[in-house]
Protein backbone atom coordinates (compact mmCIF):
# COMPACT_ATOMS: atom_id res chain seq x y z
CA MET A 1 -34.29 78.57 223.85
CA ALA A 2 -33.76 80.61 227.50
CA THR A 3 -33.62 84.43 227.47
CA ILE A 4 -32.26 86.51 230.04
CA ILE A 5 -32.69 90.44 230.56
CA ARG A 6 -29.95 91.95 231.95
CA GLY A 7 -28.68 95.27 233.43
CA GLY A 8 -31.96 96.79 233.83
CA THR A 9 -33.66 98.51 237.06
CA LEU A 10 -36.74 95.96 237.72
CA ILE A 11 -40.06 97.27 239.18
CA ASP A 12 -41.98 94.55 240.50
CA THR A 13 -45.61 94.91 241.74
CA ASP A 14 -46.90 92.37 243.98
CA PRO A 15 -45.54 93.98 246.36
CA VAL A 16 -44.36 97.06 244.41
CA ARG A 17 -40.43 97.43 244.78
CA VAL A 18 -37.39 98.57 242.86
CA LEU A 19 -34.34 96.34 242.56
CA ASN A 20 -31.31 95.84 240.33
CA ALA A 21 -31.59 92.36 239.06
CA ASP A 22 -31.71 90.03 236.01
CA VAL A 23 -34.53 88.21 234.84
CA LEU A 24 -34.43 84.59 233.62
CA ILE A 25 -36.83 83.16 230.91
CA ASP A 26 -37.50 79.60 229.70
CA ASP A 27 -40.58 77.99 227.93
CA GLY A 28 -42.64 81.17 228.12
CA ARG A 29 -42.29 81.68 232.02
CA ILE A 30 -40.23 83.57 234.34
CA THR A 31 -37.79 81.20 236.10
CA ALA A 32 -35.66 83.48 238.00
CA VAL A 33 -35.19 87.07 239.32
CA GLY A 34 -31.91 87.80 240.82
CA ALA A 35 -28.56 89.82 240.58
CA ASP A 36 -25.91 88.45 238.40
CA LEU A 37 -27.89 85.30 237.32
CA ARG A 38 -25.72 82.74 235.36
CA ILE A 39 -26.34 82.95 231.51
CA PRO A 40 -27.50 79.46 230.13
CA ASP A 41 -25.79 77.98 227.12
CA GLY A 42 -27.30 79.37 223.91
CA ALA A 43 -29.51 81.91 225.90
CA GLU A 44 -30.65 85.08 224.06
CA VAL A 45 -29.43 88.25 226.04
CA LEU A 46 -31.52 91.33 226.13
CA ASP A 47 -29.44 94.30 227.41
CA ALA A 48 -31.54 96.39 229.43
CA THR A 49 -28.97 98.78 230.62
CA GLY A 50 -30.60 102.28 231.12
CA MET A 51 -34.26 100.97 231.13
CA LEU A 52 -36.98 100.03 233.52
CA VAL A 53 -38.02 96.46 233.42
CA LEU A 54 -41.74 95.82 234.31
CA PRO A 55 -44.27 93.39 233.75
CA GLY A 56 -46.43 94.22 230.79
CA PHE A 57 -49.61 96.33 231.19
CA VAL A 58 -53.01 94.61 231.44
CA ASP A 59 -55.79 96.40 229.57
CA ALA A 60 -58.82 95.08 231.74
CA HIS A 61 -61.56 96.56 229.35
CA ARG A 62 -61.29 97.46 225.70
CA HIS A 63 -63.54 97.34 222.56
CA THR A 64 -60.54 96.33 220.37
CA TRP A 65 -62.71 96.07 217.22
CA GLN A 66 -63.30 99.88 217.23
CA SER A 67 -59.79 100.77 216.28
CA GLY A 68 -60.85 101.76 212.77
CA ILE A 69 -63.12 104.48 214.05
CA ARG A 70 -60.69 106.14 216.28
CA MET A 71 -61.47 109.70 217.13
CA ALA A 72 -64.81 109.50 215.46
CA GLY A 73 -66.69 110.63 218.60
CA PRO A 74 -64.57 113.16 220.46
CA ASP A 75 -66.69 115.48 222.79
CA ILE A 76 -69.86 113.38 222.89
CA ALA A 77 -71.90 112.02 225.55
CA PHE A 78 -73.07 108.53 226.03
CA PRO A 79 -76.36 108.35 224.27
CA ASP A 80 -74.60 109.92 221.36
CA TYR A 81 -71.89 107.30 221.55
CA LEU A 82 -74.51 104.63 221.40
CA ASP A 83 -76.14 106.10 218.47
CA LEU A 84 -72.81 106.69 216.41
CA VAL A 85 -70.93 103.38 217.21
CA LEU A 86 -73.50 100.78 217.60
CA GLY A 87 -76.43 102.32 215.88
CA ARG A 88 -74.62 103.83 212.78
CA PHE A 89 -71.14 102.07 212.67
CA ALA A 90 -71.60 98.81 213.92
CA PRO A 91 -74.23 97.46 211.47
CA ARG A 92 -71.88 98.29 208.51
CA TYR A 93 -68.98 95.91 209.76
CA ARG A 94 -68.23 93.04 207.43
CA PRO A 95 -66.26 90.13 209.19
CA ALA A 96 -63.26 91.54 207.22
CA ASP A 97 -63.61 94.95 209.15
CA VAL A 98 -64.00 93.38 212.47
CA HIS A 99 -60.73 91.23 211.70
CA ILE A 100 -58.57 94.23 210.58
CA GLY A 101 -59.94 96.41 213.47
CA THR A 102 -59.27 93.91 216.07
CA LEU A 103 -55.77 92.96 214.83
CA ALA A 104 -54.85 96.66 214.64
CA GLY A 105 -56.24 97.37 217.97
CA ALA A 106 -54.32 94.38 219.47
CA LEU A 107 -51.05 95.64 217.63
CA GLU A 108 -51.72 99.11 219.26
CA CYS A 109 -51.60 97.51 222.62
CA LEU A 110 -48.51 95.85 222.25
CA ASP A 111 -46.77 98.68 220.59
CA ALA A 112 -47.84 100.81 223.86
CA GLY A 113 -46.58 97.85 226.24
CA ILE A 114 -49.94 96.29 226.81
CA THR A 115 -49.29 92.64 226.70
CA THR A 116 -52.64 91.40 227.99
CA VAL A 117 -56.31 92.86 226.92
CA LEU A 118 -59.68 91.80 227.95
CA ASP A 119 -61.30 92.30 224.46
CA TRP A 120 -65.12 93.17 224.97
CA SER A 121 -66.31 92.18 221.58
CA HIS A 122 -69.74 93.29 220.99
CA ILE A 123 -69.59 92.82 217.05
CA GLN A 124 -70.77 89.46 216.79
CA HIS A 125 -73.28 89.84 213.99
CA THR A 126 -72.73 86.36 212.79
CA PRO A 127 -70.34 83.30 213.38
CA ASP A 128 -68.16 84.78 210.53
CA HIS A 129 -67.75 87.96 212.54
CA THR A 130 -66.93 85.94 215.56
CA ALA A 131 -64.33 83.88 213.67
CA ALA A 132 -62.91 87.12 212.40
CA ALA A 133 -62.37 88.74 215.80
CA VAL A 134 -60.84 85.59 217.46
CA ASP A 135 -58.65 85.51 214.30
CA GLY A 136 -57.60 89.13 214.40
CA ILE A 137 -56.91 88.78 218.26
CA ARG A 138 -54.78 85.56 217.78
CA ALA A 139 -52.78 87.05 214.83
CA ALA A 140 -51.40 89.89 217.00
CA GLY A 141 -49.74 87.51 219.30
CA ILE A 142 -51.21 89.11 222.37
CA ARG A 143 -52.48 87.66 225.78
CA ALA A 144 -56.19 88.11 225.42
CA VAL A 145 -59.49 87.30 227.01
CA PHE A 146 -61.99 87.40 224.32
CA GLY A 147 -65.18 88.77 225.74
CA TYR A 148 -67.74 86.97 223.78
CA CYS A 149 -71.05 89.10 223.28
CA VAL A 150 -74.27 88.59 221.27
CA ARG A 151 -77.52 90.02 221.45
CA ASP A 152 -79.44 86.77 221.55
CA PRO A 153 -77.20 84.19 223.10
CA ASP A 154 -77.46 80.30 222.52
CA LEU A 155 -75.32 77.48 223.95
CA PRO A 156 -74.24 75.89 220.75
CA ALA A 157 -72.91 79.31 219.32
CA ALA A 158 -71.21 80.18 222.62
CA ARG A 159 -69.68 76.71 222.70
CA ALA A 160 -68.53 77.06 219.02
CA ALA A 161 -66.84 80.33 220.03
CA LEU A 162 -65.09 78.90 223.05
CA ALA A 163 -63.64 76.00 220.75
CA ALA A 164 -62.41 78.72 218.23
CA THR A 165 -60.46 80.37 220.65
CA GLY A 166 -58.42 77.28 221.32
CA GLY A 167 -56.58 78.22 224.47
CA GLY A 168 -53.02 79.18 224.55
CA LEU A 169 -52.66 82.92 224.59
CA VAL A 170 -56.40 83.39 224.05
CA THR A 171 -59.10 82.40 226.31
CA MET A 172 -62.73 83.16 226.49
CA ALA A 173 -65.21 85.02 228.86
CA MET A 174 -68.79 85.58 228.59
CA ALA A 175 -69.79 89.19 228.12
CA PRO A 176 -73.44 89.67 228.67
CA TYR A 177 -75.35 92.50 228.07
CA GLY A 178 -76.84 91.96 231.57
CA PRO A 179 -79.84 92.91 233.59
CA GLU A 180 -79.19 96.82 233.40
CA ILE A 181 -79.32 96.57 229.60
CA VAL A 182 -81.63 93.86 228.60
CA ASP A 183 -84.71 92.09 230.14
CA GLU A 184 -83.90 89.53 233.15
CA THR A 185 -85.15 86.70 231.02
CA THR A 186 -82.44 87.41 228.42
CA ALA A 187 -79.76 88.17 231.33
CA LEU A 188 -80.52 85.02 232.79
CA ALA A 189 -80.01 83.08 229.75
CA GLU A 190 -76.59 84.82 229.39
CA TRP A 191 -75.27 83.65 232.87
CA ARG A 192 -76.64 80.14 232.37
CA ILE A 193 -74.35 79.85 229.28
CA ALA A 194 -71.38 81.02 231.42
CA ARG A 195 -72.08 78.59 234.18
CA GLU A 196 -72.68 75.68 231.59
CA LEU A 197 -69.46 76.20 229.82
CA ASP A 198 -67.59 77.30 232.89
CA LEU A 199 -66.75 80.85 231.83
CA PRO A 200 -65.98 83.87 233.80
CA VAL A 201 -68.35 86.84 233.20
CA THR A 202 -67.43 90.61 232.38
CA VAL A 203 -70.30 92.80 232.19
CA HIS A 204 -71.08 96.60 231.92
CA ALA A 205 -72.70 97.30 235.22
CA GLY A 206 -73.07 99.87 237.91
CA GLY A 207 -72.55 103.21 235.39
CA TYR A 208 -75.82 104.01 234.33
CA GLY A 209 -77.35 105.59 237.67
CA PRO A 210 -77.95 104.62 241.46
CA ASP A 211 -81.19 102.71 240.45
CA SER A 212 -79.67 100.94 237.56
CA ALA A 213 -76.95 99.68 239.57
CA ALA A 214 -79.10 98.43 242.61
CA LYS A 215 -81.17 96.69 240.02
CA GLY A 216 -78.53 94.88 238.53
CA LEU A 217 -76.86 93.63 242.02
CA ASP A 218 -80.48 92.72 243.06
CA PHE A 219 -80.78 90.45 239.87
CA LEU A 220 -77.42 88.73 240.67
CA ARG A 221 -78.48 88.07 244.38
CA ARG A 222 -81.99 86.89 243.70
CA ASN A 223 -80.69 84.37 241.02
CA GLY A 224 -77.63 83.23 242.99
CA LEU A 225 -75.10 84.70 240.72
CA LEU A 226 -73.18 87.01 242.85
CA GLY A 227 -70.06 85.37 243.01
CA PRO A 228 -66.28 85.30 241.97
CA SER A 229 -65.34 85.23 238.19
CA THR A 230 -67.56 88.26 237.71
CA ASN A 231 -65.93 91.33 236.33
CA TYR A 232 -67.87 94.67 236.68
CA THR A 233 -66.90 97.42 234.16
CA HIS A 234 -67.35 101.15 235.31
CA GLY A 235 -69.33 101.12 238.48
CA ASN A 236 -69.67 104.87 238.79
CA SER A 237 -73.13 104.50 240.78
CA TYR A 238 -71.90 102.06 243.23
CA SER A 239 -72.06 102.84 246.77
CA ASP A 240 -69.11 102.08 249.17
CA ASP A 241 -71.74 99.47 250.78
CA GLN A 242 -72.05 98.04 247.14
CA LEU A 243 -68.55 97.99 246.50
CA LYS A 244 -68.00 95.94 249.61
CA LEU A 245 -70.74 93.74 248.69
CA ILE A 246 -68.68 93.08 245.29
CA ALA A 247 -65.34 92.63 247.21
CA ASP A 248 -67.06 89.94 249.65
CA SER A 249 -68.23 87.93 246.85
CA GLY A 250 -64.87 87.67 245.09
CA GLY A 251 -65.73 89.86 242.01
CA THR A 252 -63.25 92.53 240.26
CA LEU A 253 -64.05 96.00 238.65
CA SER A 254 -62.65 97.55 235.56
CA VAL A 255 -62.37 101.34 235.33
CA SER A 256 -61.95 103.44 232.17
CA PRO A 257 -61.17 106.64 233.81
CA LEU A 258 -61.11 109.14 230.59
CA VAL A 259 -63.84 107.70 228.90
CA GLU A 260 -66.23 107.51 231.70
CA ALA A 261 -65.58 111.21 232.47
CA ALA A 262 -65.86 111.93 228.87
CA LEU A 263 -69.02 110.26 228.08
CA GLY A 264 -70.74 111.33 231.34
CA PHE A 265 -70.71 108.29 233.51
CA GLY A 266 -69.57 110.11 236.46
CA ALA A 267 -66.37 110.36 238.37
CA PRO A 268 -64.05 107.20 238.15
CA ILE A 269 -64.44 105.17 241.22
CA THR A 270 -60.70 103.62 241.16
CA ALA A 271 -59.81 105.02 244.67
CA ARG A 272 -62.99 103.81 246.22
CA ALA A 273 -63.10 100.48 244.81
CA VAL A 274 -59.47 99.76 246.03
CA ALA A 275 -60.34 100.94 249.55
CA ALA A 276 -63.28 98.55 249.40
CA GLY A 277 -60.91 95.69 248.68
CA VAL A 278 -62.13 95.35 245.10
CA PRO A 279 -59.34 94.19 242.73
CA THR A 280 -59.45 96.83 240.26
CA GLY A 281 -57.91 97.28 236.88
CA LEU A 282 -57.96 100.05 234.20
CA GLY A 283 -59.08 99.76 230.53
CA ALA A 284 -59.00 101.95 227.52
CA ASP A 285 -62.76 101.09 226.66
CA THR A 286 -62.75 102.85 223.37
CA VAL A 287 -60.36 104.96 220.98
CA VAL A 288 -63.59 106.35 219.55
CA SER A 289 -63.35 109.04 222.19
CA GLY A 290 -60.35 108.18 224.43
CA PRO A 291 -56.59 107.35 224.61
CA GLY A 292 -55.59 103.60 223.90
CA ASP A 293 -52.46 103.71 226.00
CA MET A 294 -51.96 102.68 229.56
CA PHE A 295 -49.56 105.87 230.54
CA SER A 296 -52.74 107.97 229.94
CA LEU A 297 -55.24 105.79 231.81
CA MET A 298 -52.71 105.50 235.01
CA ARG A 299 -52.30 109.47 234.80
CA SER A 300 -56.08 110.08 234.90
CA ALA A 301 -56.94 107.52 237.35
CA TYR A 302 -54.30 109.06 239.75
CA GLY A 303 -55.53 112.48 238.97
CA PHE A 304 -59.09 111.82 239.50
CA ALA A 305 -58.36 109.69 242.78
CA ARG A 306 -56.19 112.25 244.31
CA LEU A 307 -58.94 114.72 244.61
CA GLU A 308 -60.49 112.36 247.28
CA SER A 309 -58.14 109.99 248.59
CA GLY A 310 -54.59 108.89 249.37
CA PHE A 311 -54.18 106.95 246.04
CA THR A 312 -50.67 106.55 245.17
CA THR A 313 -48.75 106.27 242.12
CA ARG A 314 -47.93 102.63 243.34
CA ASP A 315 -51.67 101.80 243.39
CA ALA A 316 -51.85 103.05 239.81
CA LEU A 317 -49.09 100.81 238.78
CA ARG A 318 -50.70 98.01 240.51
CA ALA A 319 -54.04 98.64 238.85
CA ALA A 320 -52.30 98.67 235.37
CA THR A 321 -50.49 95.60 236.04
CA VAL A 322 -51.29 92.80 238.66
CA ASP A 323 -54.66 94.18 239.66
CA GLY A 324 -55.61 94.40 235.93
CA ALA A 325 -54.80 90.84 235.53
CA LYS A 326 -56.98 89.98 238.49
CA ALA A 327 -59.84 92.01 236.85
CA ALA A 328 -59.21 90.26 233.48
CA GLY A 329 -59.39 86.93 235.06
CA VAL A 330 -55.73 86.10 233.79
CA ALA A 331 -53.66 84.21 236.26
CA ASP A 332 -49.81 84.33 236.71
CA ALA A 333 -49.65 87.74 235.00
CA GLY A 334 -49.14 91.38 235.88
CA THR A 335 -45.83 90.52 237.95
CA LEU A 336 -42.17 89.44 237.77
CA THR A 337 -42.58 86.64 240.28
CA PRO A 338 -40.80 83.38 239.11
CA GLY A 339 -43.59 81.26 237.60
CA SER A 340 -45.47 84.13 235.97
CA HIS A 341 -46.06 84.50 232.23
CA ALA A 342 -43.06 86.02 230.90
CA ASP A 343 -45.11 88.96 229.65
CA ILE A 344 -42.40 91.75 230.10
CA VAL A 345 -41.88 95.48 228.97
CA LEU A 346 -38.62 97.29 228.81
CA LEU A 347 -39.12 101.35 229.09
CA ARG A 348 -36.32 103.60 227.98
CA ASN A 349 -35.44 105.74 230.79
CA ASP A 350 -33.94 108.80 229.00
CA PHE A 351 -34.89 111.20 231.89
CA PRO A 352 -34.63 109.32 235.05
CA GLY A 353 -36.67 110.51 238.27
CA HIS A 354 -35.79 109.95 241.84
CA ASP A 355 -38.72 107.49 242.13
CA PRO A 356 -39.00 105.05 239.32
CA VAL A 357 -42.46 104.20 239.95
CA ALA A 358 -43.51 107.64 239.86
CA THR A 359 -41.49 108.17 236.64
CA VAL A 360 -43.60 105.58 234.94
CA VAL A 361 -46.98 106.63 236.08
CA LEU A 362 -46.45 110.50 235.88
CA THR A 363 -43.81 111.24 233.16
CA MET A 364 -43.60 108.21 230.59
CA ASP A 365 -45.47 107.76 227.40
CA THR A 366 -45.57 105.36 224.68
CA ARG A 367 -42.29 106.80 223.28
CA ALA A 368 -40.64 105.03 226.05
CA VAL A 369 -41.66 101.64 225.08
CA ASP A 370 -38.57 100.02 223.68
CA THR A 371 -38.98 96.14 223.91
CA VAL A 372 -42.05 94.03 224.69
CA LEU A 373 -42.35 90.22 225.35
CA VAL A 374 -45.44 88.14 225.62
CA GLY A 375 -44.85 84.64 226.86
CA GLY A 376 -41.15 85.21 226.38
CA ARG A 377 -41.48 85.96 222.69
CA VAL A 378 -40.11 89.23 221.58
CA VAL A 379 -43.03 91.34 219.78
CA LYS A 380 -41.22 94.79 219.99
CA ARG A 381 -37.65 95.57 219.77
CA GLY A 382 -35.69 98.69 219.72
CA GLY A 383 -39.04 100.48 219.53
CA HIS A 384 -40.48 98.58 216.41
CA LEU A 385 -43.16 95.77 216.31
CA VAL A 386 -41.63 92.76 214.97
CA VAL A 387 -44.81 90.79 214.77
CA ALA A 388 -47.69 90.88 211.79
CA ASN A 389 -46.67 93.48 209.25
CA PRO A 390 -47.53 96.84 210.77
CA ALA A 391 -47.35 98.74 207.47
CA ALA A 392 -49.71 96.30 205.81
CA VAL A 393 -52.16 96.48 208.81
CA ARG A 394 -52.25 100.07 208.69
CA ALA A 395 -52.94 100.29 205.22
CA GLU A 396 -55.89 97.68 205.29
CA LEU A 397 -57.23 99.41 208.43
CA ALA A 398 -57.29 102.72 206.57
CA GLU A 399 -59.11 101.16 203.86
CA SER A 400 -61.73 99.76 206.01
CA ALA A 401 -61.92 102.93 208.07
CA ALA A 402 -62.65 104.86 204.91
CA ARG A 403 -65.31 102.49 203.68
CA LEU A 404 -66.98 102.58 207.00
CA VAL A 405 -67.18 106.43 206.90
CA ALA A 406 -68.13 106.47 203.40
CA ALA A 407 -71.02 104.09 203.83
CA GLY A 408 -72.51 106.79 206.12
């Protein structure tokens, strides 16, 4: 059944522009954008009067499984985060904890208007943990790239994980620990699996100091792996020349501005990356020590970038939408262009500003998110999620979180 969004103020992103128009959706895709479109027989009409209509936000780097340990580590540095989360909490996770944490984290995304997430899932203790993570992300109904990360990768297990994602809304990327964290033999094995299965790669890189950043890029260059379909996460230590190298190779970048600053990685490089021509998205990273909504991320990225460049609110919106989709490796997303996935958010504009783009980036928060569609399916309506069972999910998440904390 077709759907038409009528009466709203549209903000598209490629290029960024504001217009009064309707959006027609059919079979999960945007089929037309224009003023006073004809309503097809039997179509559902979504009244967007007084609202801003945008492409859904894209979170280009998030450890969704960590939603059950939200704010367990405020005010800590990166070594403390590693000890707390990966050293103490992660070993306690059962498949059931992974499932509910991932499901709840994905629903949190949808509730905040995030319709696509790159879920960097480094909690793959066993094949059952992997299945639980994939099931959780799929049950939420979000568009997702499942970042498959294991300590000792092997091709058969990766192939099985790929088969489990099954396509549709959920696809898979290889999420290697990479040469800045593991030895080069292991890192090479990770990349070879990605090549064998024709998977994109998303890797933590460039955030651990200049020497480590140079080492990682040199590894990729020496092994013929510096190319497209590679997403670099953080990158705080990259020089302008290194960013240009990534841009020329077809790579992308994901920046987590608040978590990077809080954990001590250094100043976020959003503005420098954009200036170098690297498609750059935003990610929450972890709710253990940072916020999980795109409004906070846009504002923080904008604030840091304005200290040193002419980065604009339009740049921030692109990072949260179309450039985030490029960073996540998701085609036909992040815009309202006909042919794109019908991943759309309707924002209540109770206190309109003169510049709608700046209003979204600088003044709104999750309370503005009225309606959310993923692939043309309404997942939030009138300010309330209509997928899964939010109350039951919250109760199960609370039970899981209590067990994880009590275990320590």
